[in-house]
Structures are given as C-alpha cells and as structure tokens.
Tab-separated table of N, CA, C and O in Angstrom:
chain	number	residue	atom	x	y	z
A	1	MET	N	-100.753	40.135	-20.706
A	1	MET	CA	-102.050	40.652	-21.102
A	1	MET	C	-103.106	40.141	-20.107
A	1	MET	O	-103.148	38.961	-19.781
A	2	THR	N	-103.957	41.030	-19.653
A	2	THR	CA	-105.036	40.667	-18.749
A	2	THR	C	-106.169	40.054	-19.560
A	2	THR	O	-106.522	40.538	-20.626
A	3	LYS	N	-106.742	38.985	-19.033
A	3	LYS	CA	-107.783	38.262	-19.768
A	3	LYS	C	-109.167	38.561	-19.211
A	3	LYS	O	-109.319	38.903	-18.044
A	4	ASN	N	-110.154	38.395	-20.065
A	4	ASN	CA	-111.542	38.553	-19.656
A	4	ASN	C	-111.902	37.535	-18.580
A	4	ASN	O	-111.318	36.454	-18.508
A	5	THR	N	-112.873	37.888	-17.782
A	5	THR	CA	-113.421	36.978	-16.786
A	5	THR	C	-114.936	37.104	-16.792
A	5	THR	O	-115.491	38.053	-17.353
A	6	CYS	N	-115.589	36.156	-16.162
A	6	CYS	CA	-117.028	36.227	-15.997
A	6	CYS	C	-117.416	35.265	-14.883
A	6	CYS	O	-116.787	34.228	-14.703
A	7	TYR	N	-118.442	35.651	-14.125
A	7	TYR	CA	-119.029	34.702	-13.199
A	7	TYR	C	-120.542	34.831	-13.289
A	7	TYR	O	-121.081	35.861	-13.691
A	8	THR	N	-121.210	33.732	-12.970
A	8	THR	CA	-122.672	33.691	-12.979
A	8	THR	C	-123.148	33.077	-11.671
A	8	THR	O	-122.429	32.291	-11.046
A	9	TYR	N	-124.349	33.460	-11.256
A	9	TYR	CA	-124.984	32.830	-10.100
A	9	TYR	C	-126.470	33.131	-10.116
A	9	TYR	O	-126.939	34.050	-10.806
A	10	PHE	N	-127.221	32.338	-9.359
A	10	PHE	CA	-128.666	32.495	-9.219
A	10	PHE	C	-128.927	33.117	-7.855
A	10	PHE	O	-128.321	32.714	-6.866
A	11	LYS	N	-129.823	34.095	-7.810
A	11	LYS	CA	-130.058	34.825	-6.574
A	11	LYS	C	-131.562	34.945	-6.314
A	11	LYS	O	-132.349	35.193	-7.215
A	12	ILE	N	-131.930	34.740	-5.058
A	12	ILE	CA	-133.297	34.989	-4.600
A	12	ILE	C	-133.223	36.151	-3.624
A	12	ILE	O	-132.401	36.132	-2.703
A	13	THR	N	-134.042	37.159	-3.823
A	13	THR	CA	-134.097	38.285	-2.894
A	13	THR	C	-135.548	38.551	-2.521
A	13	THR	O	-136.467	38.237	-3.277
A	14	GLY	N	-135.745	39.119	-1.334
A	14	GLY	CA	-137.098	39.469	-0.903
A	14	GLY	C	-137.261	39.357	0.593
A	14	GLY	O	-136.309	39.546	1.356
A	15	ASP	N	-138.489	39.009	1.004
A	15	ASP	CA	-138.860	38.912	2.418
A	15	ASP	C	-139.080	37.438	2.756
A	15	ASP	O	-140.178	36.904	2.546
A	16	PHE	N	-138.040	36.776	3.250
A	16	PHE	CA	-138.087	35.342	3.550
A	16	PHE	C	-136.942	34.988	4.482
A	16	PHE	O	-136.023	35.779	4.680
A	17	ASP	N	-136.990	33.782	4.998
A	17	ASP	CA	-135.897	33.249	5.814
A	17	ASP	C	-135.037	32.364	4.907
A	17	ASP	O	-135.524	31.348	4.389
A	18	PRO	N	-133.775	32.713	4.677
A	18	PRO	CA	-132.924	31.909	3.792
A	18	PRO	C	-132.811	30.439	4.216
A	18	PRO	O	-132.672	29.562	3.361
A	19	ASP	N	-132.898	30.156	5.513
A	19	ASP	CA	-132.825	28.765	5.975
A	19	ASP	C	-134.017	27.957	5.457
A	19	ASP	O	-133.880	26.769	5.147
A	20	VAL	N	-135.173	28.592	5.353
A	20	VAL	CA	-136.368	27.919	4.824
A	20	VAL	C	-136.166	27.589	3.347
A	20	VAL	O	-136.502	26.489	2.889
A	21	ILE	N	-135.570	28.515	2.600
A	21	ILE	CA	-135.316	28.293	1.164
A	21	ILE	C	-134.331	27.137	0.990
A	21	ILE	O	-134.526	26.259	0.144
A	22	THR	N	-133.281	27.133	1.794
A	22	THR	CA	-132.286	26.055	1.728
A	22	THR	C	-132.950	24.705	1.964
A	22	THR	O	-132.703	23.738	1.231
A	23	LYS	N	-133.809	24.635	2.963
A	23	LYS	CA	-134.483	23.372	3.280
A	23	LYS	C	-135.436	22.959	2.157
A	23	LYS	O	-135.448	21.793	1.751
A	24	LYS	N	-136.219	23.901	1.636
A	24	LYS	CA	-137.180	23.576	0.574
A	24	LYS	C	-136.488	23.087	-0.700
A	24	LYS	O	-136.943	22.148	-1.334
A	25	LEU	N	-135.384	23.748	-1.071
A	25	LEU	CA	-134.688	23.385	-2.302
A	25	LEU	C	-133.707	22.229	-2.121
A	25	LEU	O	-133.335	21.570	-3.087
A	26	GLY	N	-133.255	22.006	-0.887
A	26	GLY	CA	-132.276	20.948	-0.654
A	26	GLY	C	-130.940	21.248	-1.303
A	26	GLY	O	-130.207	20.335	-1.683
A	27	LEU	N	-130.619	22.528	-1.424
A	27	LEU	CA	-129.363	22.966	-2.021
A	27	LEU	C	-128.642	23.884	-1.036
A	27	LEU	O	-129.284	24.649	-0.320
A	28	ILE	N	-127.331	23.814	-1.028
A	28	ILE	CA	-126.533	24.639	-0.125
A	28	ILE	C	-126.157	25.933	-0.852
A	28	ILE	O	-125.465	25.895	-1.875
A	29	PRO	N	-126.600	27.072	-0.339
A	29	PRO	CA	-126.262	28.346	-0.985
A	29	PRO	C	-124.804	28.724	-0.743
A	29	PRO	O	-124.183	28.277	0.226
A	30	SER	N	-124.280	29.569	-1.607
A	30	SER	CA	-122.912	30.062	-1.429
A	30	SER	C	-122.883	31.288	-0.526
A	30	SER	O	-121.853	31.600	0.073
A	31	LYS	N	-124.026	31.973	-0.413
A	31	LYS	CA	-124.087	33.193	0.393
A	31	LYS	C	-125.543	33.461	0.747
A	31	LYS	O	-126.422	33.288	-0.095
A	32	THR	N	-125.780	33.891	1.982
A	32	THR	CA	-127.123	34.284	2.400
A	32	THR	C	-127.029	35.437	3.391
A	32	THR	O	-125.989	35.656	4.005
A	33	TRP	N	-128.124	36.163	3.517
A	33	TRP	CA	-128.311	37.063	4.645
A	33	TRP	C	-129.792	37.239	4.880
A	33	TRP	O	-130.613	36.978	3.994
A	34	LYS	N	-130.111	37.634	6.099
A	34	LYS	CA	-131.502	37.841	6.506
A	34	LYS	C	-131.782	39.330	6.646
A	34	LYS	O	-130.859	40.139	6.802
A	35	ILE	N	-133.052	39.678	6.604
A	35	ILE	CA	-133.446	41.051	6.887
A	35	ILE	C	-132.969	41.385	8.298
A	35	ILE	O	-133.152	40.607	9.226
A	36	GLY	N	-132.321	42.525	8.426
A	36	GLY	CA	-131.802	42.947	9.726
A	36	GLY	C	-130.352	42.577	9.968
A	36	GLY	O	-129.744	43.080	10.920
A	37	ASP	N	-129.769	41.688	9.135
A	37	ASP	CA	-128.345	41.397	9.266
A	37	ASP	C	-127.545	42.659	8.926
A	37	ASP	O	-127.972	43.484	8.102
A	38	GLU	N	-126.367	42.773	9.540
A	38	GLU	CA	-125.545	43.967	9.353
A	38	GLU	C	-124.629	43.828	8.146
A	38	GLU	O	-123.964	42.804	7.958
A	39	ARG	N	-124.609	44.886	7.320
A	39	ARG	CA	-123.666	44.973	6.200
A	39	ARG	C	-122.286	45.345	6.737
A	39	ARG	O	-122.145	45.770	7.879
A	40	ARG	N	-121.276	45.237	5.880
A	40	ARG	CA	-119.919	45.633	6.268
A	40	ARG	C	-119.843	47.102	6.682
A	40	ARG	O	-119.031	47.474	7.515
A	41	ASN	N	-120.682	47.949	6.070
A	41	ASN	CA	-120.635	49.384	6.374
A	41	ASN	C	-121.459	49.757	7.608
A	41	ASN	O	-121.594	50.932	7.944
A	42	GLY	N	-122.035	48.749	8.285
A	42	GLY	CA	-122.768	48.993	9.516
A	42	GLY	C	-124.267	49.180	9.351
A	42	GLY	O	-125.005	49.126	10.327
A	43	THR	N	-124.741	49.400	8.116
A	43	THR	CA	-126.183	49.500	7.903
A	43	THR	C	-126.787	48.103	7.905
A	43	THR	O	-126.073	47.095	7.815
A	44	LEU	N	-128.109	48.038	7.990
A	44	LEU	CA	-128.802	46.754	8.044
A	44	LEU	C	-129.480	46.450	6.713
A	44	LEU	O	-130.015	47.350	6.058
A	45	TYR	N	-129.447	45.182	6.343
A	45	TYR	CA	-130.159	44.761	5.139
A	45	TYR	C	-131.663	44.885	5.369
A	45	TYR	O	-132.169	44.478	6.413
A	46	ASP	N	-132.372	45.426	4.365
A	46	ASP	CA	-133.826	45.504	4.440
A	46	ASP	C	-134.488	44.469	3.524
A	46	ASP	O	-135.670	44.534	3.238
A	47	PHE	N	-133.689	43.507	3.070
A	47	PHE	CA	-134.182	42.378	2.286
A	47	PHE	C	-133.284	41.184	2.555
A	47	PHE	O	-132.134	41.339	2.953
A	48	ALA	N	-133.825	39.996	2.345
A	48	ALA	CA	-133.053	38.762	2.494
A	48	ALA	C	-132.483	38.362	1.135
A	48	ALA	O	-133.016	38.752	0.083
A	49	SER	N	-131.420	37.553	1.160
A	49	SER	CA	-130.807	37.083	-0.074
A	49	SER	C	-130.336	35.646	0.095
A	49	SER	O	-129.887	35.245	1.173
A	50	TRP	N	-130.441	34.888	-0.999
A	50	TRP	CA	-129.993	33.493	-1.057
A	50	TRP	C	-129.330	33.327	-2.415
A	50	TRP	O	-129.986	33.495	-3.445
A	51	GLU	N	-128.008	33.062	-2.435
A	51	GLU	CA	-127.268	32.933	-3.688
A	51	GLU	C	-126.770	31.506	-3.867
A	51	GLU	O	-126.327	30.875	-2.909
A	52	PHE	N	-126.809	31.041	-5.132
A	52	PHE	CA	-126.470	29.650	-5.414
A	52	PHE	C	-125.831	29.531	-6.794
A	52	PHE	O	-126.153	30.274	-7.718
A	53	GLY	N	-124.976	28.545	-6.934
A	53	GLY	CA	-124.486	28.112	-8.248
A	53	GLY	C	-123.475	29.024	-8.894
A	53	GLY	O	-123.418	29.110	-10.118
A	54	ARG	N	-122.659	29.673	-8.090
A	54	ARG	CA	-121.666	30.576	-8.678
A	54	ARG	C	-120.700	29.783	-9.552
A	54	ARG	O	-120.098	28.798	-9.123
A	55	CYS	N	-120.566	30.229	-10.796
A	55	CYS	CA	-119.638	29.612	-11.744
A	55	CYS	C	-118.610	30.651	-12.159
A	55	CYS	O	-118.963	31.654	-12.780
A	56	ASP	N	-117.352	30.403	-11.805
A	56	ASP	CA	-116.244	31.303	-12.141
A	56	ASP	C	-115.425	30.790	-13.322
A	56	ASP	O	-114.429	31.404	-13.681
A	57	ASN	N	-115.822	29.669	-13.898
A	57	ASN	CA	-115.055	29.061	-14.990
A	57	ASN	C	-115.372	29.788	-16.289
A	57	ASN	O	-116.277	29.414	-17.017
A	58	TYR	N	-114.606	30.840	-16.590
A	58	TYR	CA	-114.893	31.680	-17.751
A	58	TYR	C	-114.912	30.869	-19.032
A	58	TYR	O	-114.033	30.054	-19.302
A	59	ASP	N	-115.941	31.126	-19.813
A	59	ASP	CA	-116.091	30.546	-21.144
A	59	ASP	C	-116.538	31.692	-22.046
A	59	ASP	O	-117.479	32.407	-21.703
A	60	VAL	N	-115.860	31.892	-23.169
A	60	VAL	CA	-116.236	32.983	-24.063
A	60	VAL	C	-117.708	32.862	-24.471
A	60	VAL	O	-118.366	33.849	-24.752
A	61	ILE	N	-118.233	31.650	-24.463
A	61	ILE	CA	-119.670	31.435	-24.685
A	61	ILE	C	-120.285	31.328	-23.291
A	61	ILE	O	-120.349	30.254	-22.698
A	62	VAL	N	-120.736	32.453	-22.785
A	62	VAL	CA	-121.164	32.572	-21.398
A	62	VAL	C	-122.386	31.706	-21.098
A	62	VAL	O	-122.606	31.316	-19.955
A	63	GLU	N	-123.154	31.345	-22.119
A	63	GLU	CA	-124.305	30.474	-21.859
A	63	GLU	C	-123.861	29.166	-21.210
A	63	GLU	O	-124.619	28.568	-20.438
A	64	ASN	N	-122.626	28.716	-21.476
A	64	ASN	CA	-122.124	27.505	-20.833
A	64	ASN	C	-122.032	27.694	-19.324
A	64	ASN	O	-122.332	26.783	-18.553
A	65	GLN	N	-121.616	28.881	-18.882
A	65	GLN	CA	-121.580	29.179	-17.453
A	65	GLN	C	-123.001	29.259	-16.898
A	65	GLN	O	-123.269	28.797	-15.791
A	66	MET	N	-123.909	29.860	-17.648
A	66	MET	CA	-125.307	29.942	-17.215
A	66	MET	C	-125.875	28.547	-16.999
A	66	MET	O	-126.586	28.298	-16.029
A	67	HIS	N	-125.543	27.625	-17.901
A	67	HIS	CA	-126.029	26.242	-17.773
A	67	HIS	C	-125.513	25.601	-16.485
A	67	HIS	O	-126.265	24.928	-15.780
A	68	ILE	N	-124.228	25.794	-16.187
A	68	ILE	CA	-123.663	25.226	-14.962
A	68	ILE	C	-124.408	25.768	-13.744
A	68	ILE	O	-124.698	25.034	-12.800
A	69	THR	N	-124.739	27.053	-13.770
A	69	THR	CA	-125.449	27.671	-12.651
A	69	THR	C	-126.863	27.117	-12.497
A	69	THR	O	-127.282	26.781	-11.391
A	70	ILE	N	-127.601	27.004	-13.591
A	70	ILE	CA	-129.028	26.616	-13.465
A	70	ILE	C	-129.273	25.119	-13.481
A	70	ILE	O	-130.352	24.683	-13.049
A	71	ASP	N	-128.319	24.307	-13.964
A	71	ASP	CA	-128.575	22.864	-14.086
A	71	ASP	C	-129.112	22.221	-12.802
A	71	ASP	O	-130.082	21.462	-12.863
A	72	PRO	N	-128.560	22.511	-11.617
A	72	PRO	CA	-129.117	21.896	-10.402
A	72	PRO	C	-130.530	22.389	-10.059
A	72	PRO	O	-131.225	21.772	-9.265
A	73	LEU	N	-130.953	23.492	-10.675
A	73	LEU	CA	-132.274	24.067	-10.392
A	73	LEU	C	-133.354	23.579	-11.357
A	73	LEU	O	-134.539	23.747	-11.086
A	74	LEU	N	-132.953	22.968	-12.458
A	74	LEU	CA	-133.924	22.581	-13.486
A	74	LEU	C	-134.972	21.600	-12.965
A	74	LEU	O	-136.133	21.672	-13.358
A	75	GLY	N	-134.586	20.703	-12.086
A	75	GLY	CA	-135.537	19.751	-11.519
A	75	GLY	C	-136.327	20.319	-10.345
A	75	GLY	O	-137.107	19.599	-9.724
A	76	LYS	N	-136.138	21.587	-10.059
A	76	LYS	CA	-136.774	22.208	-8.896
A	76	LYS	C	-137.685	23.366	-9.289
A	76	LYS	O	-138.025	24.206	-8.462
A	77	ILE	N	-138.098	23.413	-10.543
A	77	ILE	CA	-138.949	24.514	-11.019
A	77	ILE	C	-140.256	24.579	-10.235
A	77	ILE	O	-140.693	25.669	-9.841
A	78	ASP	N	-140.881	23.429	-9.967
A	78	ASP	CA	-142.135	23.439	-9.197
A	78	ASP	C	-141.915	23.999	-7.793
A	78	ASP	O	-142.735	24.775	-7.294
A	79	ILE	N	-140.804	23.620	-7.156
A	79	ILE	CA	-140.501	24.127	-5.811
A	79	ILE	C	-140.232	25.624	-5.869
A	79	ILE	O	-140.703	26.388	-5.014
A	80	LEU	N	-139.491	26.072	-6.887
A	80	LEU	CA	-139.228	27.506	-7.042
A	80	LEU	C	-140.532	28.284	-7.213
A	80	LEU	O	-140.703	29.362	-6.640
A	81	ASN	N	-141.453	27.718	-7.984
A	81	ASN	CA	-142.744	28.387	-8.168
A	81	ASN	C	-143.559	28.396	-6.874
A	81	ASN	O	-144.249	29.378	-6.583
A	82	GLU	N	-143.472	27.329	-6.089
A	82	GLU	CA	-144.141	27.316	-4.773
A	82	GLU	C	-143.555	28.398	-3.867
A	82	GLU	O	-144.294	29.101	-3.174
A	83	ILE	N	-142.235	28.516	-3.876
A	83	ILE	CA	-141.567	29.545	-3.067
A	83	ILE	C	-142.024	30.931	-3.516
A	83	ILE	O	-142.339	31.795	-2.696
A	84	LYS	N	-142.084	31.145	-4.819
A	84	LYS	CA	-142.506	32.443	-5.354
A	84	LYS	C	-143.930	32.763	-4.925
A	84	LYS	O	-144.242	33.910	-4.607
A	85	ASN	N	-144.802	31.758	-4.894
A	85	ASN	CA	-146.191	31.966	-4.477
A	85	ASN	C	-146.315	32.180	-2.973
A	85	ASN	O	-147.216	32.893	-2.521
A	86	GLU	N	-145.426	31.559	-2.197
A	86	GLU	CA	-145.505	31.631	-0.739
A	86	GLU	C	-144.848	32.887	-0.163
A	86	GLU	O	-145.324	33.436	0.831
A	87	PHE	N	-143.763	33.331	-0.778
A	87	PHE	CA	-142.993	34.453	-0.253
A	87	PHE	C	-142.933	35.575	-1.287
A	87	PHE	O	-143.141	35.353	-2.469
A	88	ASP	N	-142.579	36.757	-0.824
A	88	ASP	CA	-142.377	37.905	-1.701
A	88	ASP	C	-140.915	37.873	-2.159
A	88	ASP	O	-140.039	38.422	-1.495
A	89	VAL	N	-140.641	37.182	-3.288
A	89	VAL	CA	-139.270	36.998	-3.757
A	89	VAL	C	-139.117	37.399	-5.211
A	89	VAL	O	-140.083	37.410	-5.980
A	90	THR	N	-137.881	37.693	-5.557
A	90	THR	CA	-137.478	37.932	-6.939
A	90	THR	C	-136.336	36.972	-7.243
A	90	THR	O	-135.430	36.804	-6.419
A	91	TYR	N	-136.383	36.340	-8.404
A	91	TYR	CA	-135.303	35.468	-8.859
A	91	TYR	C	-134.495	36.214	-9.913
A	91	TYR	O	-135.060	36.840	-10.812
A	92	THR	N	-133.178	36.087	-9.825
A	92	THR	CA	-132.299	36.728	-10.795
A	92	THR	C	-131.163	35.781	-11.155
A	92	THR	O	-130.548	35.179	-10.275
A	93	LEU	N	-130.920	35.656	-12.449
A	93	LEU	CA	-129.721	34.989	-12.941
A	93	LEU	C	-128.711	36.101	-13.204
A	93	LEU	O	-128.895	36.909	-14.116
A	94	GLU	N	-127.691	36.181	-12.373
A	94	GLU	CA	-126.681	37.230	-12.473
A	94	GLU	C	-125.550	36.772	-13.393
A	94	GLU	O	-125.036	35.670	-13.241
A	95	VAL	N	-125.186	37.636	-14.332
A	95	VAL	CA	-124.081	37.392	-15.255
A	95	VAL	C	-123.165	38.608	-15.142
A	95	VAL	O	-123.589	39.731	-15.424
A	96	VAL	N	-121.918	38.387	-14.699
A	96	VAL	CA	-121.023	39.504	-14.412
A	96	VAL	C	-119.708	39.326	-15.180
A	96	VAL	O	-118.721	38.812	-14.644
A	97	PRO	N	-119.688	39.764	-16.453
A	97	PRO	CA	-118.448	39.690	-17.222
A	97	PRO	C	-117.599	40.945	-17.033
A	97	PRO	O	-118.112	42.048	-16.882
A	98	THR	N	-116.288	40.740	-17.022
A	98	THR	CA	-115.324	41.834	-17.081
A	98	THR	C	-114.536	41.617	-18.360
A	98	THR	O	-113.915	40.561	-18.534
A	99	VAL	N	-114.611	42.580	-19.260
A	99	VAL	CA	-113.949	42.430	-20.560
A	99	VAL	C	-112.934	43.547	-20.757
A	99	VAL	O	-113.127	44.670	-20.296
A	100	TYR	N	-111.862	43.198	-21.438
A	100	TYR	CA	-110.808	44.148	-21.771
A	100	TYR	C	-110.881	44.446	-23.260
A	100	TYR	O	-111.127	43.555	-24.078
A	101	ALA	N	-110.647	45.702	-23.591
A	101	ALA	CA	-110.865	46.198	-24.952
A	101	ALA	C	-110.143	45.391	-26.023
A	101	ALA	O	-110.672	45.203	-27.116
A	102	ASP	N	-108.966	44.884	-25.742
A	102	ASP	CA	-108.220	44.183	-26.788
A	102	ASP	C	-108.377	42.664	-26.741
A	102	ASP	O	-107.684	41.944	-27.439
A	103	ASN	N	-109.308	42.159	-25.955
A	103	ASN	CA	-109.602	40.722	-25.904
A	103	ASN	C	-110.868	40.427	-26.691
A	103	ASN	O	-111.687	41.312	-26.933
A	104	THR	N	-111.041	39.175	-27.034
A	104	THR	CA	-112.276	38.755	-27.687
A	104	THR	C	-113.441	38.963	-26.728
A	104	THR	O	-113.348	38.597	-25.563
A	105	SER	N	-114.484	39.552	-27.222
A	105	SER	CA	-115.656	39.793	-26.380
A	105	SER	C	-116.453	38.508	-26.193
A	105	SER	O	-116.578	37.709	-27.123
A	106	PRO	N	-117.024	38.312	-25.005
A	106	PRO	CA	-117.810	37.105	-24.773
A	106	PRO	C	-119.164	37.182	-25.473
A	106	PRO	O	-119.687	38.261	-25.735
A	107	CYS	N	-119.709	36.028	-25.761
A	107	CYS	CA	-121.067	35.924	-26.285
A	107	CYS	C	-121.995	35.841	-25.081
A	107	CYS	O	-121.930	34.891	-24.302
A	108	LEU	N	-122.845	36.829	-24.899
A	108	LEU	CA	-123.692	36.915	-23.711
A	108	LEU	C	-125.126	36.454	-23.963
A	108	LEU	O	-125.984	36.623	-23.106
A	109	ALA	N	-125.405	35.889	-25.108
A	109	ALA	CA	-126.764	35.470	-25.438
A	109	ALA	C	-127.140	34.188	-24.694
A	109	ALA	O	-126.449	33.181	-24.806
A	110	PRO	N	-128.228	34.221	-23.915
A	110	PRO	CA	-128.667	32.989	-23.247
A	110	PRO	C	-129.274	32.011	-24.242
A	110	PRO	O	-129.882	32.411	-25.231
A	111	SER	N	-129.100	30.733	-23.973
A	111	SER	CA	-129.677	29.684	-24.819
A	111	SER	C	-131.168	29.552	-24.546
A	111	SER	O	-131.697	30.095	-23.564
A	112	LEU	N	-131.855	28.800	-25.374
A	112	LEU	CA	-133.278	28.540	-25.142
A	112	LEU	C	-133.506	27.816	-23.827
A	112	LEU	O	-134.503	28.049	-23.138
A	113	LYS	N	-132.575	26.949	-23.444
A	113	LYS	CA	-132.673	26.249	-22.157
A	113	LYS	C	-132.695	27.258	-21.011
A	113	LYS	O	-133.503	27.147	-20.083
A	114	VAL	N	-131.818	28.255	-21.072
A	114	VAL	CA	-131.777	29.294	-20.044
A	114	VAL	C	-133.047	30.133	-20.096
A	114	VAL	O	-133.666	30.417	-19.064
A	115	ILE	N	-133.450	30.522	-21.285
A	115	ILE	CA	-134.669	31.334	-21.430
A	115	ILE	C	-135.887	30.566	-20.928
A	115	ILE	O	-136.734	31.131	-20.224
A	116	ASP	N	-135.991	29.288	-21.262
A	116	ASP	CA	-137.123	28.477	-20.795
A	116	ASP	C	-137.156	28.399	-19.270
A	116	ASP	O	-138.218	28.536	-18.658
A	117	PHE	N	-135.993	28.184	-18.632
A	117	PHE	CA	-135.924	28.143	-17.176
A	117	PHE	C	-136.362	29.489	-16.590
A	117	PHE	O	-137.171	29.540	-15.658
A	118	CYS	N	-135.823	30.559	-17.132
A	118	CYS	CA	-136.155	31.891	-16.617
A	118	CYS	C	-137.636	32.196	-16.797
A	118	CYS	O	-138.273	32.759	-15.899
A	119	HIS	N	-138.200	31.808	-17.919
A	119	HIS	CA	-139.630	32.022	-18.137
A	119	HIS	C	-140.463	31.185	-17.160
A	119	HIS	O	-141.416	31.696	-16.554
A	120	ALA	N	-140.111	29.925	-16.997
A	120	ALA	CA	-140.885	29.021	-16.135
A	120	ALA	C	-140.872	29.454	-14.673
A	120	ALA	O	-141.825	29.187	-13.933
A	121	THR	N	-139.811	30.129	-14.243
A	121	THR	CA	-139.677	30.541	-12.841
A	121	THR	C	-139.807	32.053	-12.658
A	121	THR	O	-139.683	32.543	-11.540
A	122	ARG	N	-140.049	32.759	-13.753
A	122	ARG	CA	-140.134	34.236	-13.715
A	122	ARG	C	-138.834	34.830	-13.179
A	122	ARG	O	-138.824	35.741	-12.370
A	123	THR	N	-137.710	34.304	-13.675
A	123	THR	CA	-136.378	34.762	-13.289
A	123	THR	C	-135.902	35.845	-14.251
A	123	THR	O	-135.967	35.669	-15.464
A	124	GLU	N	-135.422	36.938	-13.679
A	124	GLU	CA	-134.837	38.007	-14.477
A	124	GLU	C	-133.378	37.655	-14.780
A	124	GLU	O	-132.729	36.973	-13.996
A	125	ILE	N	-132.874	38.146	-15.911
A	125	ILE	CA	-131.460	38.007	-16.242
A	125	ILE	C	-130.835	39.389	-16.112
A	125	ILE	O	-131.279	40.337	-16.747
A	126	ASP	N	-129.820	39.486	-15.265
A	126	ASP	CA	-129.118	40.749	-15.041
A	126	ASP	C	-127.692	40.593	-15.525
A	126	ASP	O	-126.938	39.780	-14.976
A	127	ILE	N	-127.319	41.345	-16.558
A	127	ILE	CA	-125.953	41.316	-17.076
A	127	ILE	C	-125.275	42.596	-16.618
A	127	ILE	O	-125.644	43.693	-17.026
A	128	ASP	N	-124.304	42.442	-15.735
A	128	ASP	CA	-123.575	43.562	-15.153
A	128	ASP	C	-122.196	43.610	-15.797
A	128	ASP	O	-121.222	43.075	-15.272
A	129	LEU	N	-122.124	44.234	-16.968
A	129	LEU	CA	-120.915	44.237	-17.799
A	129	LEU	C	-119.913	45.300	-17.330
A	129	LEU	O	-120.261	46.458	-17.175
A	130	HIS	N	-118.686	44.858	-17.098
A	130	HIS	CA	-117.586	45.754	-16.727
A	130	HIS	C	-116.618	45.788	-17.900
A	130	HIS	O	-116.059	44.759	-18.280
A	131	VAL	N	-116.416	46.964	-18.510
A	131	VAL	CA	-115.491	47.114	-19.614
A	131	VAL	C	-114.259	47.847	-19.093
A	131	VAL	O	-114.373	48.926	-18.503
A	132	MET	N	-113.093	47.249	-19.287
A	132	MET	CA	-111.862	47.762	-18.699
A	132	MET	C	-110.857	48.131	-19.793
A	132	MET	O	-110.830	47.514	-20.857
A	133	GLU	N	-110.004	49.094	-19.482
A	133	GLU	CA	-108.850	49.407	-20.328
A	133	GLU	C	-107.779	48.365	-20.044
A	133	GLU	O	-107.673	47.869	-18.921
A	134	GLN	N	-106.985	48.044	-21.040
A	134	GLN	CA	-105.885	47.096	-20.832
A	134	GLN	C	-104.882	47.704	-19.860
A	134	GLN	O	-104.578	48.883	-19.941
A	135	GLU	N	-104.405	46.891	-18.945
A	135	GLU	CA	-103.441	47.369	-17.941
A	135	GLU	C	-102.053	47.445	-18.487
A	135	GLU	O	-101.665	46.786	-19.372
C-alpha cells in the first residue's frame, strides 16, 4: 500500500539578491535562484527565490512539520520584517501533501504558533494538495 507524504518549506520570492537574504538571516537556504537565471526549459526566471527549512518527515498532524520549518525563523521575525520593508518580497509557507484515498487524511490545520508567525511576517500559507488513486 502506498502511504501519504507531505513536505513543508518557507519561501521568499520577489526582486532581491538571494545572497543578501542568506547573509541577513544567517541561514543556509536549500534552493535559490536569481532574476535572469535559466530554468530547465531554457526560459529565464523573472523573479528571485530563496527556500529554507524543507521538512520531509511526514506527520499526519502536519502542523508538526510546519513547526520544524519555521522554528529557526521565529527568532528572526524582526529581520524578516526589515527584508520585507527593504525589498519587494512575498513570504510563503508551502505545505505539499500527497494523500491516497484509502489512507488516513492528514490534519492540515496550522497551530496558533504558525498563525502568529505568519501574521507577524505577513507570510501566506499555500497548501498544494495532491489527491491520488491507490496504485
């Protein structure tokens, strides 16, 4: 039987230099690109991206994964707000569950800790749910 999965990560997108964000936050991103970098399909990115805190450790209570992703950022809310004021950026907490019809569905409700962080930094929560037939 195929089991459900989920991953979470924090993403900054907009018009900025990812190296500057890395230096300001003092955190190593898992993935970045700059405006003008080439995509796999040969087109160029028209926005920059900085991704951090990817958590692949599936937990049916997905808020636990959200906590793992945001915990290193909780002490950096002031810096995140400075970045938001200095650059044209959007913050997103990405939640990407893949669920199978005959498995227990995950609980996707964010905790107050997650909501408070997202409110304090003006971070959007994007849940990209993939529902699959059992193989």
